[in-house]
Amino acid sequence: MTVPLSTWNAGAAKDAILDFVQRTCTEGSADAVPGAERVAVFDNDGTLWCEKPMPSQLDFILRRLAKMVEADSSLKDRQPWKAARERDYAWLSRVVAEHYAGDDTNVKTLAAGVVAAFANISVDDFEAASDEFLRTTSHPTLDRTYLECAYAPMVELLAYLRANGFANYIVSGGGRDFMRPISQEVYGIPREGVIGSAVALAYTPDENGGVITRQMAADYLDDGPEKPVRIWTRTGRRPVLAAGNSNGDIDMLHFTQHHDKPSLRLLLLHDDAEREFDYASGAELAVDHAATSGWTLVSMKTDWDRVF
Amino acid sequence: MTVPLSTWNAGAAKDAILDFVQRTCTEGSADAVPGAERVAVFDNDGTLWCEKPMPSQLDFILRRLAKMVEADSSLKDRQPWKAARERDYAWLSRVVAEHYAGDDTNVKTLAAGVVAAFANISVDDFEAASDEFLRTTSHPTLDRTYLECAYAPMVELLAYLRANGFANYIVSGGGRDFMRPISQEVYGIPREGVIGSAVALAYTPDENGGVITRQMAADYLDDGPEKPVRIWTRTGRRPVLAAGNSNGDIDMLHFTQHHDKPSLRLLLLHDDAEREFDYASGAELAVDHAATSGWTLVSMKTDWDRVF
C-alpha cells in the first residue's frame, strides 16, 4: 500500500492536507464533499514549479524577442527587445516588482512585446515551440531542464487528490497554451484542466479544417481578481482547495471558501536557499492574509522531504 | 444488454454513428482514437433541444425585460423592451433572420438589452433564475416544460458516446451560465462541459469568499467562427465529432476534421412539422456545405423513432 505524501515531512502542513482529504472524501462524514464538487486549483509558477531566477515562459519569450532583433535590427533599442537582447534582467525584475507593487506602466511595454513575439502563428506551431523549449532548455542554475523543475511534493499532492476524486486545475498567470503540451505528463492534469493567461485567437477556415491563429492582442491576464473569474468560467464552480505562493493568488485563495463545506488554502513559502530559492518578494501581502484567513503555510524547507 | 440508439430508426444516419463509434473505439482498429482525444461537440438550440418558436433563453430574457418596463416606464418605447412588453415576435424574428443574413444592426440593439437585463447580479442569482425558469415554464406549443424539450435521440446519443469514452461538450450560441444548472441532469454533461456565449464577469472580494457579478458588457458570442476558438480555449483539442443544425455551426463542423483520424459531422434537419417543427431558415448554407463536405444529414422525421 502506498503511503500518501511520502515526499512531505511530518508537520502541520501535511497533517492539514491529510485531515482535509479524510474529512471531505469519507462518505457519511459531516464534511463530505460530493465528487463533482471536489475542485482543486493550483497556481503554477512558484507553486507547482520553479519561477526563479525568472519564470520559464519569460525565458522562452526573451529568446524569441532576441531572435526577432536578429531579423529586424530596428527593434534593438526598443523595449522589451533591448532588454531581451542584452539579457537585462535588472529591467525585467523591475517590471515584475512594479507589477506586484501595483504599477503596470512597464508591464504594458513588456506585454506588448510578449504579444508581438508570437503573433500570427497557429496555436499548433506555438505549442510545438513551447513543448520543445521546455524539454530541451536547461534551467539557468538548477542543473535540470525546465520540464524537470516541477516540485515533487506538489506532483505527489496532485496525484493524491486525483486518487481521491478531485479534479485538479492549473490556474496560472502564465500562458494557458504554453503549459498545455506538458501538463498531462508533468502534473497528470489534462489539457482541459489548464487555465491561464491567453492572447486573442481567431479562426480562419480552409479546406483542411481551418486554423486557429494567435492575434496581436491579449485576451486576459489570469492574475489577481481575474483568477476567480477564470475558474468560474472554466469550471462553473467555486473550488474547495487552492494553492498559491504570491500576491496574485490572494483572490483565488479567498474565493476558495464556502459557508456549507470545508476548504483548504495552501500558501507556499520559498525559504529554501539550499535546495531551491529563498525569497518573499511579491508574497508579502499574501503572507499577511494567510495569518488572518486561516490559510495553511507550507515551508519548502521544513515541510518537504525533497524538492525535485 | 442495451441496444444502442434505440430511439433512432434504421437508416444511413444511425449506421454512420454506429460505424464511427465502432471504428474509433475498437482497440487495434486502424481508425482507433485514444480516449483523451474523443472530444464531441454539440450545438444546443435546435440540435439538443427545441429552438422554436424561439430559443428558451429568449423567452427568459423577454420576461425579464417586460418586468424591467414595469419598474421603469421610460423603457417602454425603446427596443428591445418595447418588443418584449408587446411580445412583438415579428420584430424579434426579423432580428434573428437579419443576423443569419449577416446584418447585425438590430442584433446590437437586442444584445444591449440582453446584457442590461441581467447586469449587476451575481452568477449564483442568475443561475437560480435560469434553473427555476427552465423547470417551471411551459413551452408555448409543445405541452411540456422547457426542460423537457431536449430531444430523446440526442440525449441517447450523448449517453452512448459517454459510455464509449467520449467527452461531450455543449457549444452553444446561447448563454453558458443559462445552461449550466441543468446540463448534468438533462444531458449528462457536467458544468465544465458547457461552452456558450458569455457576458463579462468581475470578482469582488468580501469576507465570505467574494462574489462574481455579471457586467453590463458581452464577453463573446459563441457562434460561427467563434465556436472553434471557444472549443480550443476550453478543451485544447480539435474535436472528432460535431453536431449542429444551422449556419452558425458551419465553422464548428469544418473544424472537426483531421488528416490522421476519422471524424463525424452531423447536421440535424428540422423536417417534422407533426412532432416538432418544419423549417430550414437559417440553415440553408449549412445544408449546402453538408453536401460537399461529407457531413451526415439527420432527418428528425425519418431518423428518429421519437422526438421527446
Coordinates of C-alpha atoms in Angstrom, one line a residue:
Chain A
M1 CA 0.0 0.0 0.0
T2 CA 1.3 3.4 -0.9
V3 CA 1.8 5.9 2.0
P4 CA 0.3 9.2 0.9
L5 CA 2.5 12.2 0.7
S6 CA 5.8 10.4 1.2
T7 CA 7.7 13.4 -0.1
W8 CA 6.2 15.6 2.7
N9 CA 7.8 15.7 6.1
A10 CA 5.6 15.2 9.2
G11 CA 4.2 18.5 10.4
A12 CA 1.2 20.9 10.4
A13 CA 1.0 21.3 6.6
K14 CA 1.0 17.5 5.9
D15 CA -1.5 17.0 8.7
A16 CA -3.8 19.7 7.4
I17 CA -3.8 18.1 3.9
L18 CA -4.4 14.5 5.1
D19 CA -7.1 15.7 7.5
F20 CA -8.9 17.7 4.8
V21 CA -8.9 14.9 2.3
Q22 CA -10.1 12.4 5.0
R23 CA -12.9 14.7 6.1
T24 CA -14.1 15.7 2.6
C25 CA -13.8 12.3 1.0
T26 CA -15.2 10.0 3.7
E27 CA -18.8 9.1 2.8
G28 CA -21.1 9.8 5.7
S29 CA -18.7 12.4 7.2
A30 CA -20.4 15.6 8.2
D31 CA -17.8 17.4 6.0
A32 CA -18.1 15.1 3.0
V33 CA -18.0 16.9 -0.4
P34 CA -19.7 15.2 -3.4
G35 CA -17.2 14.1 -6.0
A36 CA -18.3 16.7 -8.6
E37 CA -17.6 19.5 -6.2
R38 CA -14.1 18.4 -5.4
V39 CA -12.4 21.1 -7.4
A40 CA -8.8 22.0 -6.6
V41 CA -6.9 24.9 -8.2
F42 CA -3.2 25.5 -8.3
D43 CA -1.1 28.4 -9.3
N44 CA 1.8 27.2 -11.5
D45 CA 4.9 29.5 -11.4
G46 CA 6.3 29.3 -7.8
T47 CA 3.6 26.8 -6.7
L48 CA 3.9 23.8 -8.9
W49 CA 7.3 24.5 -10.5
C50 CA 10.2 26.9 -10.0
E51 CA 9.8 30.6 -11.0
K52 CA 13.3 31.9 -10.2
P53 CA 15.5 33.5 -11.4
M54 CA 12.6 34.0 -13.9
P55 CA 9.5 32.1 -15.0
S56 CA 10.4 29.7 -17.7
Q57 CA 7.9 31.3 -20.1
L58 CA 9.8 34.6 -19.7
D59 CA 13.0 32.9 -20.8
F60 CA 11.0 31.4 -23.7
I61 CA 9.8 34.8 -24.7
L62 CA 13.2 36.6 -24.3
R63 CA 14.8 34.1 -26.6
R64 CA 12.1 34.7 -29.2
L65 CA 12.4 38.5 -28.8
A66 CA 16.2 38.3 -29.3
K67 CA 15.7 36.3 -32.5
M68 CA 13.3 39.0 -33.7
V69 CA 16.1 41.6 -33.3
E70 CA 18.4 39.4 -35.4
A71 CA 15.8 39.6 -38.2
D72 CA 14.9 43.3 -37.7
S73 CA 17.6 45.5 -36.2
S74 CA 15.3 48.4 -35.9
L75 CA 13.9 46.7 -32.8
K76 CA 17.3 46.7 -30.9
D77 CA 16.8 49.9 -29.0
R78 CA 13.2 49.4 -28.2
Q79 CA 11.9 47.7 -25.0
P80 CA 11.4 44.9 -24.4
W81 CA 13.6 43.8 -27.3
K82 CA 16.5 45.7 -25.9
A83 CA 16.3 44.0 -22.6
A84 CA 15.9 40.6 -24.3
R85 CA 18.9 41.0 -26.5
E86 CA 21.1 42.4 -23.7
R87 CA 19.6 39.9 -21.2
D88 CA 19.0 42.9 -19.0
Y89 CA 17.5 41.1 -16.0
A90 CA 17.5 44.2 -13.9
W91 CA 15.0 45.9 -16.2
L92 CA 12.8 42.7 -16.2
S93 CA 13.0 42.2 -12.5
R94 CA 12.0 45.8 -12.0
V95 CA 8.9 45.4 -14.3
V96 CA 7.8 42.4 -12.3
A97 CA 8.4 44.2 -9.0
E98 CA 6.5 47.2 -10.2
H99 CA 3.6 44.9 -11.2
Y100 CA 3.3 43.4 -7.8
A101 CA 3.5 46.9 -6.3
G102 CA 0.6 48.0 -8.5
D103 CA 2.4 49.9 -11.2
D104 CA 1.7 48.4 -14.6
T105 CA 3.3 51.1 -16.9
N106 CA 6.3 49.0 -17.9
V107 CA 4.2 45.8 -17.7
K108 CA 2.3 47.2 -20.7
T109 CA 5.5 47.7 -22.6
L110 CA 6.6 44.2 -21.8
A111 CA 3.1 42.8 -22.6
A112 CA 3.1 44.5 -26.0
G113 CA 6.4 42.7 -26.8
V114 CA 5.1 39.4 -25.4
V115 CA 2.0 39.6 -27.6
A116 CA 4.1 40.6 -30.6
A117 CA 6.6 37.8 -30.1
F118 CA 4.2 35.0 -31.1
A119 CA 1.5 36.9 -33.1
N120 CA 0.1 35.4 -36.3
I121 CA 1.3 31.9 -35.7
S122 CA -1.0 29.0 -35.3
V123 CA -1.8 27.6 -31.8
D124 CA -0.3 24.3 -33.1
D125 CA 3.0 25.9 -34.0
F126 CA 3.1 27.8 -30.7
E127 CA 2.6 24.6 -28.7
A128 CA 5.3 22.7 -30.7
A129 CA 7.7 25.6 -29.9
S130 CA 6.7 25.6 -26.2
D131 CA 7.0 21.8 -25.9
E132 CA 10.4 21.8 -27.5
F133 CA 11.6 24.6 -25.3
L134 CA 10.5 23.1 -22.0
R135 CA 12.0 19.7 -22.9
T136 CA 15.4 20.9 -24.2
T137 CA 16.2 24.1 -22.3
S138 CA 18.2 23.9 -19.0
H139 CA 17.2 25.9 -16.0
P140 CA 19.9 28.6 -15.5
T141 CA 21.2 27.3 -12.2
L142 CA 19.4 24.1 -11.1
D143 CA 21.2 21.7 -13.5
R144 CA 17.9 20.3 -14.9
T145 CA 15.6 21.1 -17.8
Y146 CA 12.7 23.4 -17.2
L147 CA 10.4 20.3 -17.6
E148 CA 12.2 18.8 -14.6
C149 CA 11.6 21.9 -12.4
A150 CA 8.2 20.7 -11.1
Y151 CA 8.2 20.2 -7.3
A152 CA 7.9 16.5 -6.5
P153 CA 5.8 17.1 -3.3
M154 CA 3.3 19.1 -5.3
V155 CA 3.2 16.5 -8.1
E156 CA 2.5 13.9 -5.4
L157 CA -0.2 16.1 -3.8
L158 CA -1.9 16.4 -7.2
A159 CA -1.8 12.6 -7.6
Y160 CA -3.1 12.1 -4.1
L161 CA -6.0 14.4 -4.7
R162 CA -6.8 12.9 -8.1
A163 CA -6.9 9.4 -6.4
N164 CA -9.4 10.8 -4.0
G165 CA -11.7 12.1 -6.8
F166 CA -10.6 15.7 -7.0
A167 CA -10.4 17.5 -10.4
N168 CA -7.2 19.5 -10.4
Y169 CA -6.8 22.7 -12.4
I170 CA -3.8 24.8 -13.1
V171 CA -4.8 28.5 -12.6
S172 CA -1.7 30.3 -13.7
G173 CA -0.7 33.9 -14.6
G174 CA 1.4 32.2 -17.3
G175 CA 0.1 31.3 -20.7
R176 CA -2.5 28.6 -21.0
D177 CA -1.2 27.4 -24.3
F178 CA 2.4 27.4 -23.1
M179 CA 1.6 24.8 -20.4
R180 CA -0.9 22.6 -22.2
P181 CA 1.5 20.4 -24.1
I182 CA 3.3 19.2 -20.9
S183 CA 0.5 19.4 -18.3
Q184 CA -0.6 15.7 -18.5
E185 CA 2.9 14.4 -18.5
V186 CA 4.3 16.6 -15.7
Y187 CA 1.2 17.1 -13.5
G188 CA -1.3 14.4 -14.6
I189 CA -3.6 17.4 -15.5
P190 CA -5.2 17.1 -18.9
R191 CA -5.2 19.9 -21.4
E192 CA -8.8 21.0 -20.5
G193 CA -7.6 21.4 -16.9
V194 CA -5.2 24.2 -17.7
I195 CA -6.5 27.7 -17.0
G196 CA -4.0 30.5 -17.7
S197 CA -3.5 33.8 -19.4
A198 CA -4.4 34.0 -23.1
V199 CA -4.0 36.1 -26.2
A200 CA -6.9 36.7 -28.5
L201 CA -7.4 33.9 -31.0
A202 CA -9.1 33.9 -34.4
Y203 CA -10.3 31.0 -36.6
T204 CA -9.6 31.0 -40.4
P205 CA -11.4 28.3 -42.4
D206 CA -9.6 26.4 -45.1
E207 CA -10.0 23.1 -46.9
N208 CA -8.4 21.1 -44.1
G209 CA -10.5 22.1 -41.1
G210 CA -9.1 25.6 -40.7
V211 CA -6.5 27.1 -38.4
I212 CA -6.7 29.0 -35.1
T213 CA -4.1 31.8 -35.0
R214 CA -2.7 33.9 -32.2
Q215 CA -3.6 37.6 -32.6
M216 CA -1.6 40.7 -31.8
A217 CA -3.7 41.4 -28.6
A218 CA -4.0 40.0 -25.1
D219 CA -7.3 38.4 -24.2
Y220 CA -6.8 38.5 -20.4
L221 CA -4.1 38.2 -17.7
D222 CA -5.1 35.4 -15.4
D223 CA -3.9 37.0 -12.2
G224 CA -5.4 38.6 -9.1
P225 CA -9.2 39.1 -9.3
E226 CA -9.2 37.6 -12.7
K227 CA -8.3 34.2 -11.3
P228 CA -11.7 33.6 -9.6
V229 CA -13.4 34.8 -12.8
R230 CA -11.5 32.4 -15.0
I231 CA -12.0 29.5 -12.5
W232 CA -15.8 30.1 -12.7
T233 CA -15.7 30.5 -16.5
R234 CA -13.9 27.2 -16.9
T235 CA -15.4 25.0 -14.2
G236 CA -18.7 26.7 -13.2
R237 CA -17.7 26.0 -9.6
R238 CA -16.1 27.5 -6.5
P239 CA -13.1 25.4 -5.5
V240 CA -12.7 23.6 -2.2
L241 CA -8.9 23.6 -2.3
A242 CA -6.4 26.2 -3.6
A243 CA -2.7 26.5 -3.5
G244 CA -0.6 29.6 -4.4
N245 CA 2.6 31.4 -3.4
S246 CA 2.2 35.1 -4.3
N247 CA 0.1 38.2 -4.0
G248 CA -1.5 37.3 -7.4
D249 CA -3.1 34.3 -5.7
I250 CA -4.8 36.1 -2.9
D251 CA -8.2 36.5 -4.6
M252 CA -8.1 32.8 -5.7
L253 CA -7.4 31.7 -2.2
H254 CA -10.2 33.8 -0.7
F255 CA -12.6 32.7 -3.4
T256 CA -12.0 29.1 -2.2
Q257 CA -14.4 29.1 0.8
H258 CA -17.9 28.0 1.4
H259 CA -20.5 28.6 4.1
D260 CA -21.5 24.9 4.0
K261 CA -18.4 22.9 3.4
P262 CA -14.7 22.9 4.4
S263 CA -11.9 24.3 2.3
L264 CA -8.2 24.2 2.4
R265 CA -6.0 27.0 1.3
L266 CA -2.2 26.4 1.0
L267 CA 0.4 29.2 0.7
L268 CA 3.8 28.0 -0.3
L269 CA 6.8 29.8 1.3
H270 CA 10.1 29.9 -0.7
D271 CA 12.5 29.7 2.2
D272 CA 15.0 27.1 1.0
A273 CA 18.1 28.7 -0.4
E274 CA 19.9 25.5 -0.5
R275 CA 17.5 23.3 -2.5
E276 CA 15.6 26.0 -4.4
F277 CA 15.5 29.7 -3.6
D278 CA 14.8 32.0 -0.6
Y279 CA 12.6 34.9 -1.4
A280 CA 9.5 36.6 -0.1
S281 CA 9.2 39.4 -2.6
G282 CA 5.8 39.5 -4.3
A283 CA 4.3 37.5 -1.5
E284 CA 4.2 39.9 1.4
L285 CA 0.5 40.7 1.2
A286 CA -0.3 37.0 0.8
V287 CA 1.5 36.1 3.9
D288 CA -0.4 38.8 5.8
H289 CA -3.7 37.4 4.5
A290 CA -2.7 33.9 5.5
A291 CA -2.3 34.9 9.1
T292 CA -5.8 36.3 9.3
S293 CA -7.6 34.0 7.0
G294 CA -6.8 30.5 8.3
W295 CA -4.6 29.6 5.3
T296 CA -2.1 26.8 5.8
L297 CA 1.5 27.8 5.3
V298 CA 3.8 25.3 3.5
S299 CA 7.5 25.8 4.1
M300 CA 9.7 24.2 1.3
K301 CA 12.5 23.9 3.8
T302 CA 10.7 22.1 6.6
D303 CA 7.6 20.6 5.1
W304 CA 9.2 18.9 2.0
D305 CA 11.5 15.9 2.2
R306 CA 12.8 16.7 -1.2
V307 CA 12.0 19.5 -3.7
F308 CA 12.5 17.8 -7.1
Chain B
M1 CA -27.7 -5.9 -22.8
T2 CA -28.8 -2.4 -24.0
V3 CA -29.2 -1.9 -27.7
P4 CA -27.5 1.4 -28.6
L5 CA -29.5 4.2 -30.1
S6 CA -32.9 2.5 -29.7
T7 CA -34.6 5.9 -30.3
W8 CA -33.1 6.1 -33.7
N9 CA -34.7 4.4 -36.8
A10 CA -32.6 2.2 -39.0
G11 CA -31.0 4.2 -41.8
A12 CA -27.9 6.0 -43.0
A13 CA -27.6 8.4 -40.0
K14 CA -27.8 5.6 -37.4
D15 CA -25.4 3.5 -39.4
A16 CA -22.9 6.3 -39.7
I17 CA -22.9 6.9 -35.9
L18 CA -22.6 3.2 -35.0
D19 CA -19.9 2.7 -37.6
F20 CA -17.9 5.8 -36.4
V21 CA -18.0 4.7 -32.8
Q22 CA -17.1 1.1 -33.7
R23 CA -14.1 2.2 -35.7
T24 CA -12.8 4.9 -33.4
C25 CA -13.3 3.0 -30.1
T26 CA -12.0 -0.5 -31.1
E27 CA -8.5 -1.0 -29.8
G28 CA -6.2 -2.1 -32.6
S29 CA -8.5 -0.7 -35.3
A30 CA -6.6 1.4 -37.9
D31 CA -9.0 4.3 -37.1
A32 CA -8.8 4.0 -33.3
V33 CA -8.8 7.3 -31.4
P34 CA -7.2 7.5 -28.0
G35 CA -9.6 8.2 -25.2
A36 CA -8.3 11.6 -24.4
E37 CA -8.9 12.7 -28.0
R38 CA -12.5 11.6 -28.1
V39 CA -14.0 15.0 -27.9
A40 CA -17.5 15.5 -29.2
V41 CA -19.2 19.0 -29.5
F42 CA -22.9 19.8 -29.8
D43 CA -24.7 22.9 -30.6
N44 CA -27.7 23.3 -28.2
D45 CA -30.6 25.3 -29.6
G46 CA -32.1 23.3 -32.4
T47 CA -29.6 20.4 -32.0
L48 CA -30.0 19.1 -28.5
W49 CA -33.3 20.8 -27.7
C50 CA -36.1 22.7 -29.4
E51 CA -35.5 26.3 -30.5
K52 CA -38.9 27.2 -32.0
P53 CA -40.9 29.3 -31.9
M54 CA -38.0 31.0 -30.1
P55 CA -35.0 29.8 -28.1
S56 CA -35.9 29.2 -24.5
Q57 CA -33.3 31.8 -23.4
L58 CA -35.0 34.5 -25.5
D59 CA -38.3 33.8 -23.7
F60 CA -36.4 34.0 -20.4
I61 CA -34.9 37.4 -21.4
L62 CA -38.2 38.8 -22.7
R63 CA -39.9 38.1 -19.5
R64 CA -37.2 39.9 -17.6
L65 CA -37.2 42.9 -20.0
A66 CA -41.0 43.1 -19.6
K67 CA -40.5 43.2 -15.8
M68 CA -38.0 46.0 -16.2
V69 CA -40.6 48.1 -18.0
E70 CA -43.0 47.6 -15.1
A71 CA -40.3 49.0 -12.8
D72 CA -39.2 51.8 -15.2
S73 CA -41.8 53.0 -17.7
S74 CA -39.3 55.2 -19.6
L75 CA -38.1 51.9 -21.2
K76 CA -41.5 51.1 -22.8
D77 CA -40.9 52.7 -26.2
R78 CA -37.3 51.6 -26.5
Q79 CA -36.2 48.4 -28.2
P80 CA -35.9 45.7 -27.2
W81 CA -38.0 46.5 -24.2
K82 CA -40.9 47.6 -26.5
A83 CA -40.9 44.3 -28.3
A84 CA -40.6 42.3 -25.1
R85 CA -43.5 44.1 -23.5
E86 CA -45.7 43.8 -26.6
R87 CA -44.5 40.2 -27.3
D88 CA -43.7 41.5 -30.8
Y89 CA -42.3 38.3 -32.2
A90 CA -42.2 39.8 -35.7
W91 CA -39.5 42.3 -34.7
L92 CA -37.6 39.5 -32.9
S93 CA -37.8 37.1 -35.7
R94 CA -36.6 39.8 -38.1
V95 CA -33.6 40.4 -35.9
V96 CA -32.6 36.7 -35.9
A97 CA -33.2 36.5 -39.7
E98 CA -31.1 39.6 -40.2
H99 CA -28.3 38.0 -38.1
Y100 CA -28.2 34.9 -40.1
A101 CA -28.2 37.0 -43.3
G102 CA -25.2 38.9 -42.0
D103 CA -26.8 42.2 -40.8
D104 CA -26.2 42.7 -37.1
T105 CA -27.5 46.3 -36.7
N106 CA -30.6 45.2 -34.8
V107 CA -28.8 42.4 -33.1
K108 CA -26.7 45.0 -31.4
T109 CA -29.8 46.7 -30.1
L110 CA -31.1 43.4 -28.9
A111 CA -27.8 42.4 -27.4
A112 CA -27.6 45.7 -25.4
G113 CA -31.0 44.9 -23.9
V114 CA -29.9 41.3 -23.2
V115 CA -26.8 42.5 -21.4
A116 CA -28.7 45.0 -19.4
A117 CA -31.4 42.5 -18.5
F118 CA -29.2 40.7 -16.0
A119 CA -26.4 43.2 -15.4
N120 CA -25.0 43.6 -11.9
I121 CA -26.4 40.4 -10.5
S122 CA -24.3 37.5 -9.2
V123 CA -23.7 34.5 -11.2
D124 CA -25.3 32.5 -8.5
D125 CA -28.5 34.5 -8.6
F126 CA -28.5 34.3 -12.4
E127 CA -28.3 30.6 -12.3
A128 CA -31.0 30.2 -9.8
A129 CA -33.3 32.3 -12.0
S130 CA -32.4 30.3 -15.1
D131 CA -32.9 27.0 -13.2
E132 CA -36.3 28.0 -12.0
F133 CA -37.4 29.3 -15.4
L134 CA -36.4 26.1 -17.3
R135 CA -38.1 23.9 -14.7
T136 CA -41.4 25.8 -14.4
T137 CA -42.0 27.5 -17.7
S138 CA -44.1 25.7 -20.4
H139 CA -43.0 25.6 -24.0
P140 CA -45.6 27.8 -25.9
T141 CA -47.0 24.9 -28.0
L142 CA -45.4 21.6 -27.1
D143 CA -47.3 21.0 -23.8
R144 CA -44.2 20.4 -21.8
T145 CA -41.7 22.5 -19.8
Y146 CA -38.6 23.9 -21.5
L147 CA -36.6 21.4 -19.5
E148 CA -38.5 18.6 -21.2
C149 CA -37.8 19.9 -24.7
A150 CA -34.5 18.0 -25.1
Y151 CA -34.5 15.6 -27.9
A152 CA -34.5 12.0 -26.6
P153 CA -32.4 10.6 -29.5
M154 CA -29.7 13.2 -28.9
V155 CA -29.8 12.5 -25.2
E156 CA -29.4 8.8 -26.0
L157 CA -26.5 9.6 -28.4
L158 CA -24.7 11.6 -25.7
A159 CA -25.0 8.7 -23.3
Y160 CA -23.8 6.3 -26.0
L161 CA -20.8 8.4 -26.7
R162 CA -20.0 8.9 -23.0
A163 CA -20.2 5.1 -22.5
N164 CA -17.6 4.8 -25.2
G165 CA -15.2 7.2 -23.6
F166 CA -16.1 10.4 -25.3
A167 CA -16.1 13.8 -23.5
N168 CA -19.2 15.6 -24.7
Y169 CA -19.3 19.4 -24.8
I170 CA -22.2 21.8 -25.4
V171 CA -21.0 24.5 -27.8
S172 CA -23.9 26.9 -27.9
G173 CA -24.7 30.4 -29.1
G174 CA -26.9 30.5 -26.0
G175 CA -25.6 31.6 -22.7
R176 CA -23.1 29.3 -20.9
D177 CA -24.4 30.2 -17.4
F178 CA -28.0 29.8 -18.6
M179 CA -27.5 26.1 -19.4
R180 CA -25.1 25.1 -16.7
P181 CA -27.6 24.5 -13.8
I182 CA -29.4 21.8 -15.9
S183 CA -26.7 20.4 -18.2
Q184 CA -25.9 17.4 -16.0
E185 CA -29.5 16.5 -15.3
V186 CA -30.7 16.9 -18.9
Y187 CA -27.7 15.8 -20.9
G188 CA -25.3 14.1 -18.5
I189 CA -22.8 16.9 -19.3
P190 CA -21.1 18.4 -16.3
R191 CA -20.9 22.1 -15.7
E192 CA -17.3 22.3 -17.0
G193 CA -18.5 20.7 -20.3
V194 CA -20.8 23.7 -21.1
I195 CA -19.3 26.2 -23.6
G196 CA -21.5 29.1 -24.7
S197 CA -21.8 32.8 -25.0
A198 CA -20.8 34.9 -22.1
V199 CA -21.1 38.3 -20.6
A200 CA -18.1 40.0 -18.9
L201 CA -17.7 39.0 -15.3
A202 CA -16.0 40.7 -12.4
Y203 CA -14.9 39.4 -9.0
T204 CA -15.5 41.5 -5.9
P205 CA -13.8 40.2 -2.7
D206 CA -15.7 40.2 0.6
E207 CA -15.5 38.5 4.0
N208 CA -17.2 35.4 2.7
G209 CA -15.2 34.5 -0.3
G210 CA -16.3 37.2 -2.6
V211 CA -18.9 37.4 -5.4
I212 CA -18.7 37.1 -9.2
T213 CA -21.0 39.6 -10.9
R214 CA -22.3 39.9 -14.4
Q215 CA -21.2 43.1 -16.0
M216 CA -23.0 45.4 -18.5
A217 CA -21.0 44.1 -21.5
A218 CA -20.8 41.0 -23.6
D219 CA -17.6 39.0 -23.5
Y220 CA -18.2 37.0 -26.7
L221 CA -20.9 35.5 -28.8
D222 CA -20.2 31.8 -29.3
D223 CA -21.4 31.5 -32.9
G224 CA -19.8 31.0 -36.3
P225 CA -16.0 31.3 -36.3
E226 CA -16.0 31.9 -32.6
K227 CA -17.1 28.3 -31.9
P228 CA -13.8 26.7 -33.0
V229 CA -12.0 29.4 -30.9
R230 CA -14.0 28.6 -27.8
I231 CA -13.7 24.9 -28.3
W232 CA -9.9 25.3 -28.4
T233 CA -9.9 27.6 -25.4
R234 CA -11.9 25.2 -23.3
T235 CA -10.6 21.8 -24.4
G236 CA -7.2 22.5 -26.1
R237 CA -8.3 20.0 -28.8
R238 CA -9.9 19.7 -32.2
P239 CA -13.0 17.5 -31.9
V240 CA -13.6 14.3 -33.7
L241 CA -17.4 14.5 -33.6
A242 CA -19.6 17.6 -34.0
A243 CA -23.4 18.1 -34.4
G244 CA -25.2 21.2 -35.4
N245 CA -28.3 22.4 -37.2
S246 CA -27.7 25.9 -38.5
N247 CA -25.4 28.3 -40.4
G248 CA -23.8 29.3 -37.1
D249 CA -22.5 25.7 -36.8
I250 CA -20.7 25.6 -40.1
D251 CA -17.2 26.6 -38.8
M252 CA -17.5 24.2 -35.9
L253 CA -18.4 21.3 -38.3
H254 CA -15.5 22.1 -40.6
F255 CA -13.1 22.5 -37.6
T256 CA -14.0 18.9 -36.7
Q257 CA -11.7 17.1 -39.2
H258 CA -8.2 15.7 -39.0
H259 CA -5.7 14.5 -41.6
D260 CA -4.8 11.4 -39.4
K261 CA -8.0 10.3 -37.8
P262 CA -11.7 10.0 -38.8
S263 CA -14.4 12.5 -37.9
L264 CA -18.2 12.5 -37.9
R265 CA -20.2 15.7 -38.6
L266 CA -23.9 15.6 -38.1
L267 CA -26.3 18.2 -39.4
L268 CA -29.9 17.9 -38.0
L269 CA -32.7 18.8 -40.3
H270 CA -36.0 20.1 -38.9
D271 CA -38.4 18.5 -41.2
D272 CA -41.0 17.2 -38.8
A273 CA -44.0 19.5 -38.6
E274 CA -46.1 16.9 -36.8
R275 CA -43.8 16.1 -33.9
E276 CA -41.7 19.3 -33.7
F277 CA -41.3 22.0 -36.4
D278 CA -40.5 22.1 -40.1
Y279 CA -38.1 24.9 -41.0
A280 CA -34.9 25.4 -43.0
S281 CA -34.5 29.1 -42.4
G282 CA -31.0 29.9 -41.0
A283 CA -29.7 26.5 -42.2
E284 CA -29.5 27.0 -46.0
L285 CA -25.8 27.4 -46.2
A286 CA -25.1 24.6 -43.7
V287 CA -27.1 22.2 -45.9
D288 CA -25.1 23.3 -48.9
H289 CA -21.8 22.7 -47.0
A290 CA -23.1 19.2 -45.9
A291 CA -23.5 18.1 -49.5
T292 CA -19.9 19.0 -50.4
S293 CA -18.2 18.2 -47.1
G294 CA -19.3 14.7 -46.3
W295 CA -21.4 15.7 -43.4
T296 CA -24.1 13.2 -42.3
L297 CA -27.7 14.6 -42.5
V298 CA -30.1 13.6 -39.7
S299 CA -33.8 13.9 -40.5
M300 CA -35.9 14.3 -37.4
K301 CA -38.8 12.8 -39.4
T302 CA -37.3 9.7 -40.7
D303 CA -34.2 9.0 -38.5
W304 CA -35.9 9.4 -35.1
D305 CA -38.3 6.9 -33.6
R306 CA -39.4 9.6 -31.2
V307 CA -38.5 13.2 -30.6
F308 CA -39.1 13.7 -26.9

